[in-house]
PDB file of C-alpha atoms in Angstrom:
ATOM      1  CA  MET A   1       0.000  -0.054  -0.032  1.00  0.00           C
ATOM      2  CA  SER A   2       1.558   3.237  -1.211  1.00  0.00           C
ATOM      3  CA  CYS A   3      -1.504   5.465  -1.429  1.00  0.00           C
ATOM      4  CA  TYR A   4      -0.868   8.926   0.260  1.00  0.00           C
ATOM      5  CA  LEU A   5      -4.412   9.272   1.453  1.00  0.00           C
ATOM      6  CA  CYS A   6      -4.627   5.654   2.735  1.00  0.00           C
ATOM      7  CA  ALA A   7      -1.390   6.339   4.674  1.00  0.00           C
ATOM      8  CA  TYR A   8      -3.288   9.011   6.524  1.00  0.00           C
ATOM      9  CA  MET A   9      -6.360   6.663   6.902  1.00  0.00           C
ATOM     10  CA  SER A  10      -8.592   8.841   4.928  1.00  0.00           C
ATOM     11  CA  SER A  11     -12.256   8.019   4.265  1.00  0.00           C
ATOM     12  CA  LYS A  12     -13.072   7.066   0.708  1.00  0.00           C
ATOM     13  CA  GLN A  13     -15.163   9.372  -1.366  1.00  0.00           C
ATOM     14  CA  PRO A  14     -18.582   7.589  -2.001  1.00  0.00           C
ATOM     15  CA  GLN A  15     -19.559  10.359  -4.687  1.00  0.00           C
ATOM     16  CA  THR A  16     -16.514   9.630  -6.938  1.00  0.00           C
ATOM     17  CA  HIS A  17     -15.361   6.181  -5.851  1.00  0.00           C
ATOM     18  CA  GLN A  18     -14.963   3.785  -8.793  1.00  0.00           C
ATOM     19  CA  PRO A  19     -14.619   0.446  -7.269  1.00  0.00           C
ATOM     20  CA  LEU A  20     -12.372  -2.305  -8.755  1.00  0.00           C
ATOM     21  CA  GLN A  21     -14.148  -5.295 -10.247  1.00  0.00           C
ATOM     22  CA  THR A  22     -14.110  -8.599  -8.496  1.00  0.00           C
ATOM     23  CA  GLY A  23     -11.081 -10.562  -9.370  1.00  0.00           C
ATOM     24  CA  SER A  24      -8.879  -7.481 -10.005  1.00  0.00           C
ATOM     25  CA  PRO A  25      -5.225  -8.378  -9.619  1.00  0.00           C
ATOM     26  CA  ILE A  26      -4.608  -5.502  -7.140  1.00  0.00           C
ATOM     27  CA  ASN A  27      -6.356  -4.603  -3.873  1.00  0.00           C
ATOM     28  CA  SER A  28      -8.513  -1.447  -3.504  1.00  0.00           C
ATOM     29  CA  THR A  29      -5.931   0.181  -1.439  1.00  0.00           C
ATOM     30  CA  ASP A  30      -2.968  -0.457  -3.831  1.00  0.00           C
ATOM     31  CA  ASP A  31      -1.787   2.589  -5.779  1.00  0.00           C
ATOM     32  CA  LEU A  32      -3.249   2.886  -9.246  1.00  0.00           C
ATOM     33  CA  GLY A  33      -1.197   5.780 -10.559  1.00  0.00           C
ATOM     34  CA  THR A  34       0.469   9.076  -9.766  1.00  0.00           C
ATOM     35  CA  CYS A  35      -1.568  12.327  -9.565  1.00  0.00           C
ATOM     36  CA  THR A  36      -0.945  14.605 -12.486  1.00  0.00           C
ATOM     37  CA  LYS A  37      -1.217  17.639 -10.181  1.00  0.00           C
ATOM     38  CA  CYS A  38       0.506  16.810  -6.995  1.00  0.00           C
ATOM     39  CA  ASN A  39       2.467  13.663  -7.958  1.00  0.00           C
ATOM     40  CA  VAL A  40       1.429  11.536  -5.031  1.00  0.00           C
ATOM     41  CA  TRP A  41       0.395   7.894  -5.374  1.00  0.00           C
ATOM     42  CA  ALA A  42      -3.327   7.319  -5.069  1.00  0.00           C
ATOM     43  CA  CYS A  43      -5.431   4.145  -5.003  1.00  0.00           C
ATOM     44  CA  SER A  44      -8.755   3.300  -6.530  1.00  0.00           C
ATOM     45  CA  GLU A  45     -10.681   4.575  -3.297  1.00  0.00           C
ATOM     46  CA  HIS A  46      -8.894   8.003  -3.466  1.00  0.00           C
ATOM     47  CA  SER A  47      -8.586   8.805  -7.115  1.00  0.00           C
ATOM     48  CA  GLN A  48     -10.431   9.388 -10.320  1.00  0.00           C
ATOM     49  CA  ARG A  49      -9.531   9.674 -13.994  1.00  0.00           C
ATOM     50  CA  PRO A  50     -12.129  12.024 -15.451  1.00  0.00           C
ATOM     51  CA  ALA A  51      -9.541  13.136 -18.189  1.00  0.00           C
ATOM     52  CA  THR A  52      -6.145  12.840 -16.420  1.00  0.00           C
ATOM     53  CA  PHE A  53      -5.444  10.799 -13.275  1.00  0.00           C
ATOM     54  CA  LEU A  54      -6.185  12.941 -10.127  1.00  0.00           C
ATOM     55  CA  CYS A  55      -6.002  12.163  -6.494  1.00  0.00           C
ATOM     56  CA  ALA A  56      -8.955  12.985  -4.398  1.00  0.00           C
ATOM     57  CA  MET A  57      -7.346  16.066  -2.920  1.00  0.00           C
ATOM     58  CA  CYS A  58      -6.494  17.575  -6.410  1.00  0.00           C
ATOM     59  CA  LEU A  59      -9.875  16.981  -7.891  1.00  0.00           C
ATOM     60  CA  SER A  60     -11.542  19.281  -5.584  1.00  0.00           C
ATOM     61  CA  ALA A  61      -8.845  21.959  -5.762  1.00  0.00           C
ATOM     62  CA  THR A  62      -8.722  21.865  -9.556  1.00  0.00           C
ATOM     63  CA  ALA A  63     -12.528  22.349  -9.745  1.00  0.00           C
ATOM     64  CA  ILE A  64     -12.380  25.400  -7.425  1.00  0.00           C
ATOM     65  CA  GLN A  65      -9.436  26.988  -9.337  1.00  0.00           C
ATOM     66  CA  GLN A  66     -11.448  26.643 -12.618  1.00  0.00           C
ATOM     67  CA  ALA A  67     -14.628  27.951 -11.149  1.00  0.00           C
ATOM     68  CA  ALA A  68     -12.876  30.987  -9.664  1.00  0.00           C
ATOM     69  CA  CYS A  69     -10.770  31.804 -12.659  1.00  0.00           C
ATOM     70  CA  GLY A  70     -12.770  30.550 -15.538  1.00  0.00           C
ATOM     71  CA  THR A  71      -9.697  28.905 -16.966  1.00  0.00           C
ATOM     72  CA  ALA A  72     -11.396  25.586 -18.093  1.00  0.00           C
ATOM     73  CA  ALA A  73     -15.095  26.162 -17.744  1.00  0.00           C
ATOM     74  CA  GLY A  74     -16.940  22.855 -17.999  1.00  0.00           C
ATOM     75  CA  SER A  75     -13.905  20.734 -17.468  1.00  0.00           C
ATOM     76  CA  ALA A  76     -14.177  17.166 -16.052  1.00  0.00           C
ATOM     77  CA  ALA A  77     -13.129  18.161 -12.495  1.00  0.00           C
ATOM     78  CA  ALA A  78     -15.502  21.012 -12.330  1.00  0.00           C
ATOM     79  CA  ALA A  79     -18.297  18.949 -13.805  1.00  0.00           C
ATOM     80  CA  GLN A  80     -17.680  16.390 -11.190  1.00  0.00           C
ATOM     81  CA  ALA A  81     -17.932  18.845  -8.416  1.00  0.00           C
ATOM     82  CA  HIS A  82     -21.007  20.482  -9.964  1.00  0.00           C
ATOM     83  CA  LEU A  83     -22.827  17.066  -9.930  1.00  0.00           C
ATOM     84  CA  VAL A  84     -22.150  16.949  -6.159  1.00  0.00           C
ATOM     85  CA  GLY A  85     -23.125  20.549  -5.462  1.00  0.00           C
ATOM     86  CA  ASP A  86     -26.296  20.262  -7.634  1.00  0.00           C
ATOM     87  CA  GLN A  87     -27.613  17.735  -5.114  1.00  0.00           C
ATOM     88  CA  LEU A  88     -27.859  20.408  -2.386  1.00  0.00           C
ATOM     89  CA  ASP A  89     -31.218  22.033  -1.820  1.00  0.00           C
ATOM     90  CA  ALA A  90     -31.618  25.465  -3.391  1.00  0.00           C
ATOM     91  CA  ASN A  91     -31.950  27.046   0.048  1.00  0.00           C
ATOM     92  CA  SER A  92     -29.130  25.084   1.524  1.00  0.00           C
ATOM     93  CA  PRO A  93     -27.071  27.156   4.215  1.00  0.00           C
ATOM     94  CA  LEU A  94     -23.943  25.709   2.731  1.00  0.00           C
ATOM     95  CA  LEU A  95     -24.746  27.111  -0.764  1.00  0.00           C
ATOM     96  CA  ARG A  96     -25.335  30.553   0.775  1.00  0.00           C
ATOM     97  CA  GLU A  97     -22.187  30.383   2.883  1.00  0.00           C
ATOM     98  CA  THR A  98     -20.159  29.197  -0.181  1.00  0.00           C
ATOM     99  CA  HIS A  99     -21.341  32.142  -2.240  1.00  0.00           C
ATOM    100  CA  GLU A 100     -20.187  34.516   0.635  1.00  0.00           C
ATOM    101  CA  ALA A 101     -16.830  32.761   0.865  1.00  0.00           C
ATOM    102  CA  LEU A 102     -16.236  32.601  -2.923  1.00  0.00           C
ATOM    103  CA  ALA A 103     -17.203  36.357  -3.130  1.00  0.00           C
ATOM    104  CA  ALA A 104     -14.705  37.224  -0.422  1.00  0.00           C
ATOM    105  CA  VAL A 105     -11.950  35.241  -2.213  1.00  0.00           C
ATOM    106  CA  VAL A 106     -12.582  36.803  -5.632  1.00  0.00           C
ATOM    107  CA  ALA A 107     -12.756  40.303  -4.046  1.00  0.00           C
ATOM    108  CA  ASP A 108      -9.372  39.841  -2.494  1.00  0.00           C
ATOM    109  CA  GLY A 109      -7.991  38.121  -5.613  1.00  0.00           C
ATOM    110  CA  GLN A 110      -9.143  41.150  -7.811  1.00  0.00           C
ATOM    111  CA  GLN A 111      -7.490  43.629  -5.556  1.00  0.00           C
ATOM    112  CA  ALA A 112      -4.236  41.686  -4.982  1.00  0.00           C
ATOM    113  CA  GLY A 113      -1.845  44.002  -6.125  1.00  0.00           C
ATOM    114  CA  GLY A 114       0.797  44.506  -8.794  1.00  0.00           C
ATOM    115  CA  GLU A 115       2.602  46.994  -6.631  1.00  0.00           C
ATOM    116  CA  GLU A 116       3.174  44.392  -3.868  1.00  0.00           C
ATOM    117  CA  ASP A 117       6.504  42.557  -4.224  1.00  0.00           C
ATOM    118  CA  LEU A 118       5.103  39.013  -3.703  1.00  0.00           C
ATOM    119  CA  ARG A 119       8.602  37.788  -2.790  1.00  0.00           C
ATOM    120  CA  SER A 120       8.364  39.662   0.378  1.00  0.00           C
ATOM    121  CA  LEU A 121       5.324  37.785   1.515  1.00  0.00           C
ATOM    122  CA  VAL A 122       7.194  34.736   2.500  1.00  0.00           C
ATOM    123  CA  ALA A 123       8.080  36.646   5.720  1.00  0.00           C
ATOM    124  CA  LEU A 124       5.571  37.132   8.425  1.00  0.00           C
ATOM    125  CA  ASN A 125       3.670  40.485   8.643  1.00  0.00           C
ATOM    126  CA  LYS A 126       4.772  41.548   5.310  1.00  0.00           C
ATOM    127  CA  GLY A 127       2.065  43.074   3.248  1.00  0.00           C
ATOM    128  CA  GLU A 128      -1.637  43.389   3.658  1.00  0.00           C
ATOM    129  CA  PRO A 129      -3.426  40.216   4.857  1.00  0.00           C
ATOM    130  CA  ASN A 130      -5.269  38.755   1.802  1.00  0.00           C
ATOM    131  CA  LEU A 131      -7.057  35.589   1.204  1.00  0.00           C
ATOM    132  CA  VAL A 132      -5.292  34.964  -2.098  1.00  0.00           C
ATOM    133  CA  THR A 133      -1.717  36.588  -1.821  1.00  0.00           C
ATOM    134  CA  ASN A 134      -1.319  36.534   1.828  1.00  0.00           C
ATOM    135  CA  LEU A 135      -3.653  33.877   3.332  1.00  0.00           C
ATOM    136  CA  GLY A 136      -1.233  32.965   6.256  1.00  0.00           C
ATOM    137  CA  ASP A 137      -1.417  36.452   7.765  1.00  0.00           C
ATOM    138  CA  TRP A 138      -5.110  36.680   7.006  1.00  0.00           C
ATOM    139  CA  ILE A 139      -5.770  33.510   9.091  1.00  0.00           C
ATOM    140  CA  VAL A 140      -3.551  34.808  11.816  1.00  0.00           C
ATOM    141  CA  ARG A 141      -5.294  38.151  11.829  1.00  0.00           C
ATOM    142  CA  GLU A 142      -8.780  36.754  11.782  1.00  0.00           C
ATOM    143  CA  TYR A 143      -8.391  33.542  13.982  1.00  0.00           C
ATOM    144  CA  SER A 144      -4.961  33.784  15.697  1.00  0.00           C
ATOM    145  CA  VAL A 145      -4.270  30.348  14.184  1.00  0.00           C
ATOM    146  CA  HIS A 146      -0.486  29.757  13.169  1.00  0.00           C
ATOM    147  CA  ALA A 147      -0.600  26.041  12.518  1.00  0.00           C
ATOM    148  CA  ALA A 148      -2.700  22.853  12.731  1.00  0.00           C
ATOM    149  CA  PRO A 149      -1.632  19.259  13.497  1.00  0.00           C
ATOM    150  CA  ALA A 150      -1.299  17.174  10.370  1.00  0.00           C
ATOM    151  CA  VAL A 151      -3.706  14.809  12.048  1.00  0.00           C
ATOM    152  CA  ARG A 152      -5.842  15.980  15.037  1.00  0.00           C
ATOM    153  CA  GLY A 153      -5.295  13.877  18.187  1.00  0.00           C
ATOM    154  CA  HIS A 154      -1.956  12.879  16.985  1.00  0.00           C
ATOM    155  CA  GLU A 155      -0.031  16.083  17.803  1.00  0.00           C
ATOM    156  CA  PRO A 156       3.730  15.561  18.089  1.00  0.00           C
ATOM    157  CA  GLN A 157       4.785  16.055  21.713  1.00  0.00           C
ATOM    158  CA  TRP A 158       8.434  16.969  21.267  1.00  0.00           C
ATOM    159  CA  SER A 159       9.085  17.664  17.581  1.00  0.00           C
ATOM    160  CA  PRO A 160       8.546  21.018  15.869  1.00  0.00           C
ATOM    161  CA  GLY A 161       7.406  19.154  12.788  1.00  0.00           C
ATOM    162  CA  GLY A 162       4.075  17.451  12.309  1.00  0.00           C
ATOM    163  CA  TYR A 163       2.120  20.551  11.848  1.00  0.00           C
ATOM    164  CA  VAL A 164       0.641  22.391   8.882  1.00  0.00           C
ATOM    165  CA  SER A 165       1.828  25.974   8.847  1.00  0.00           C
ATOM    166  CA  VAL A 166      -0.631  28.585   7.593  1.00  0.00           C
ATOM    167  CA  GLN A 167       2.228  30.484   6.070  1.00  0.00           C
ATOM    168  CA  VAL A 168       3.193  27.502   3.930  1.00  0.00           C
ATOM    169  CA  VAL A 169      -0.411  26.928   2.908  1.00  0.00           C
ATOM    170  CA  GLY A 170      -0.598  30.670   2.041  1.00  0.00           C
ATOM    171  CA  GLY A 171       2.498  30.227  -0.122  1.00  0.00           C
ATOM    172  CA  ALA A 172       0.919  27.582  -2.107  1.00  0.00           C
ATOM    173  CA  VAL A 173      -2.262  29.586  -2.615  1.00  0.00           C
ATOM    174  CA  ARG A 174      -0.239  32.482  -3.741  1.00  0.00           C
ATOM    175  CA  GLU A 175       1.568  30.386  -6.302  1.00  0.00           C
ATOM    176  CA  ALA A 176      -1.540  28.669  -7.496  1.00  0.00           C
ATOM    177  CA  PHE A 177      -3.343  31.946  -8.342  1.00  0.00           C
ATOM    178  CA  SER A 178      -0.495  34.130  -9.413  1.00  0.00           C
ATOM    179  CA  GLY A 179      -1.120  35.598 -12.741  1.00  0.00           C
ATOM    180  CA  HIS A 180      -4.747  34.109 -12.894  1.00  0.00           C
ATOM    181  CA  PRO A 181      -7.457  36.859 -12.877  1.00  0.00           C
ATOM    182  CA  MET A 182     -10.625  35.930 -10.871  1.00  0.00           C
ATOM    183  CA  PHE A 183     -14.188  36.621 -12.006  1.00  0.00           C
ATOM    184  CA  ASP A 184     -17.212  37.374  -9.942  1.00  0.00           C
ATOM    185  CA  PRO A 185     -18.938  34.061  -9.043  1.00  0.00           C
ATOM    186  CA  SER A 186     -21.946  32.869 -10.996  1.00  0.00           C
ATOM    187  CA  ASP A 187     -24.505  30.442  -9.668  1.00  0.00           C
ATOM    188  CA  GLU A 188     -22.837  27.709 -11.540  1.00  0.00           C
ATOM    189  CA  ALA A 189     -19.579  28.629  -9.965  1.00  0.00           C
ATOM    190  CA  VAL A 190     -20.982  28.585  -6.513  1.00  0.00           C
ATOM    191  CA  THR A 191     -22.514  25.211  -6.984  1.00  0.00           C
ATOM    192  CA  THR A 192     -19.301  23.837  -8.255  1.00  0.00           C
ATOM    193  CA  VAL A 193     -17.254  25.209  -5.342  1.00  0.00           C
ATOM    194  CA  ALA A 194     -19.853  23.891  -2.892  1.00  0.00           C
ATOM    195  CA  GLY A 195     -19.588  20.393  -4.349  1.00  0.00           C
ATOM    196  CA  ALA A 196     -15.785  20.589  -4.371  1.00  0.00           C
ATOM    197  CA  MET A 197     -15.685  21.449  -0.781  1.00  0.00           C
ATOM    198  CA  ILE A 198     -17.916  18.547   0.239  1.00  0.00           C
ATOM    199  CA  LEU A 199     -15.676  16.295  -1.830  1.00  0.00           C
ATOM    200  CA  ALA A 200     -12.596  17.699  -0.104  1.00  0.00           C
ATOM    201  CA  TYR A 201     -13.895  17.569   3.482  1.00  0.00           C
ATOM    202  CA  SER A 202     -15.417  14.100   3.083  1.00  0.00           C
ATOM    203  CA  ILE A 203     -11.771  12.648   2.808  1.00  0.00           C
ATOM    204  CA  ALA A 204     -10.404  14.991   5.564  1.00  0.00           C
ATOM    205  CA  ASP A 205     -13.015  15.227   8.165  1.00  0.00           C
ATOM    206  CA  ASP A 206     -14.768  12.244   9.863  1.00  0.00           C
ATOM    207  CA  THR A 207     -17.975  14.134  10.613  1.00  0.00           C
ATOM    208  CA  VAL A 208     -18.462  15.199   7.155  1.00  0.00           C
ATOM    209  CA  ALA A 209     -17.593  11.784   5.873  1.00  0.00           C
ATOM    210  CA  ALA A 210     -20.250  10.261   7.989  1.00  0.00           C
ATOM    211  CA  GLN A 211     -22.837  12.760   6.821  1.00  0.00           C
ATOM    212  CA  VAL A 212     -22.030  12.076   3.119  1.00  0.00           C
ATOM    213  CA  SER A 213     -21.902   8.285   3.567  1.00  0.00           C
ATOM    214  CA  ALA A 214     -25.368   8.385   5.236  1.00  0.00           C
ATOM    215  CA  GLY A 215     -26.884  10.406   2.412  1.00  0.00           C
ATOM    216  CA  ARG A 216     -27.423  13.350   4.570  1.00  0.00           C
ATOM    217  CA  GLU A 217     -27.016  16.884   3.327  1.00  0.00           C
ATOM    218  CA  VAL A 218     -23.945  18.586   4.780  1.00  0.00           C
ATOM    219  CA  PRO A 219     -25.192  21.713   6.556  1.00  0.00           C
ATOM    220  CA  SER A 220     -21.884  23.556   7.216  1.00  0.00           C
ATOM    221  CA  LEU A 221     -18.192  22.957   7.153  1.00  0.00           C
ATOM    222  CA  PRO A 222     -15.512  23.477   9.944  1.00  0.00           C
ATOM    223  CA  ARG A 223     -12.529  25.609   9.403  1.00  0.00           C
ATOM    224  CA  PRO A 224      -9.700  23.883   7.628  1.00  0.00           C
ATOM    225  CA  TRP A 225      -7.614  23.662  10.877  1.00  0.00           C
ATOM    226  CA  GLN A 226     -10.518  22.010  12.787  1.00  0.00           C
ATOM    227  CA  VAL A 227     -10.881  18.910  10.508  1.00  0.00           C
ATOM    228  CA  THR A 228      -9.619  15.512  11.484  1.00  0.00           C
ATOM    229  CA  ARG A 229      -6.867  15.431   9.072  1.00  0.00           C
ATOM    230  CA  PRO A 230      -5.804  18.994   8.055  1.00  0.00           C
ATOM    231  CA  VAL A 231      -3.007  17.495   6.049  1.00  0.00           C
ATOM    232  CA  LEU A 232      -5.378  16.178   3.584  1.00  0.00           C
ATOM    233  CA  LEU A 233      -6.841  19.487   2.559  1.00  0.00           C
ATOM    234  CA  ASP A 234      -5.377  21.107  -0.468  1.00  0.00           C
ATOM    235  CA  PRO A 235      -4.258  24.727   0.068  1.00  0.00           C
ATOM    236  CA  VAL A 236      -6.944  25.965  -2.327  1.00  0.00           C
ATOM    237  CA  ILE A 237      -9.568  24.245   0.110  1.00  0.00           C
ATOM    238  CA  TRP A 238      -7.886  26.053   3.018  1.00  0.00           C
ATOM    239  CA  MET A 239      -8.303  29.321   1.227  1.00  0.00           C
ATOM    240  CA  VAL A 240     -12.177  28.866   0.707  1.00  0.00           C
ATOM    241  CA  GLY A 241     -12.744  27.081   3.989  1.00  0.00           C
ATOM    242  CA  SER A 242     -11.035  30.046   5.771  1.00  0.00           C
ATOM    243  CA  ALA A 243     -13.439  32.526   4.011  1.00  0.00           C
ATOM    244  CA  TYR A 244     -16.664  30.993   5.189  1.00  0.00           C
ATOM    245  CA  PRO A 245     -18.672  33.425   7.218  1.00  0.00           C
ATOM    246  CA  ARG A 246     -18.513  33.052  11.086  1.00  0.00           C
ATOM    247  CA  GLY A 247     -21.334  30.955  12.483  1.00  0.00           C
TER     248      GLY A 247
END
């Protein structure tokens, strides 16, 4: 077993899981391939090949990038996420909160500056906190959170490692959206992002995974640093999850 998500004991995604047929020469948790986006190995329970092979973490993140930037409208990843989001009730609180979060992200992305030297933002307290270009400082300012354990309940006692740094996450978001203009969210984009968030959280958080497996609608999502396995949330998911309105 070499699957990255299995190593962290992730739940499988019932919405996208494509089970192996009986008699397959490999087990369901054996790696099937290498994710074309992040290069981790993934098994049949934590991957999909809608066009290219994607692990479950990157499928959601890719859909959100496309919905926010309009770089590949109607692509396979976005279509898969939209199918999940479209199952939500039209009056779902999650849809409303996703719209607010995506609008906040796009607003920050549109005002992210050409005057700011983005290289300076690798240091703390450099530049204005921003959901896109300076997510780390934004999270620190809004929530006083600097890091999260890779897996909640398994915090390292003596090692400085084992944590997900909001500054490192912020750097990944900054890189992902650098040079990509964002567009005001349409209803389709909101539905796509809501579906992508459900997909992402269903592999990283036990509570959401249980709701999805039971066929119940997900009413709300915790902050990225509050999930069972923060290490399994792509930085793009951290960005949107941080922007959800306070409950």
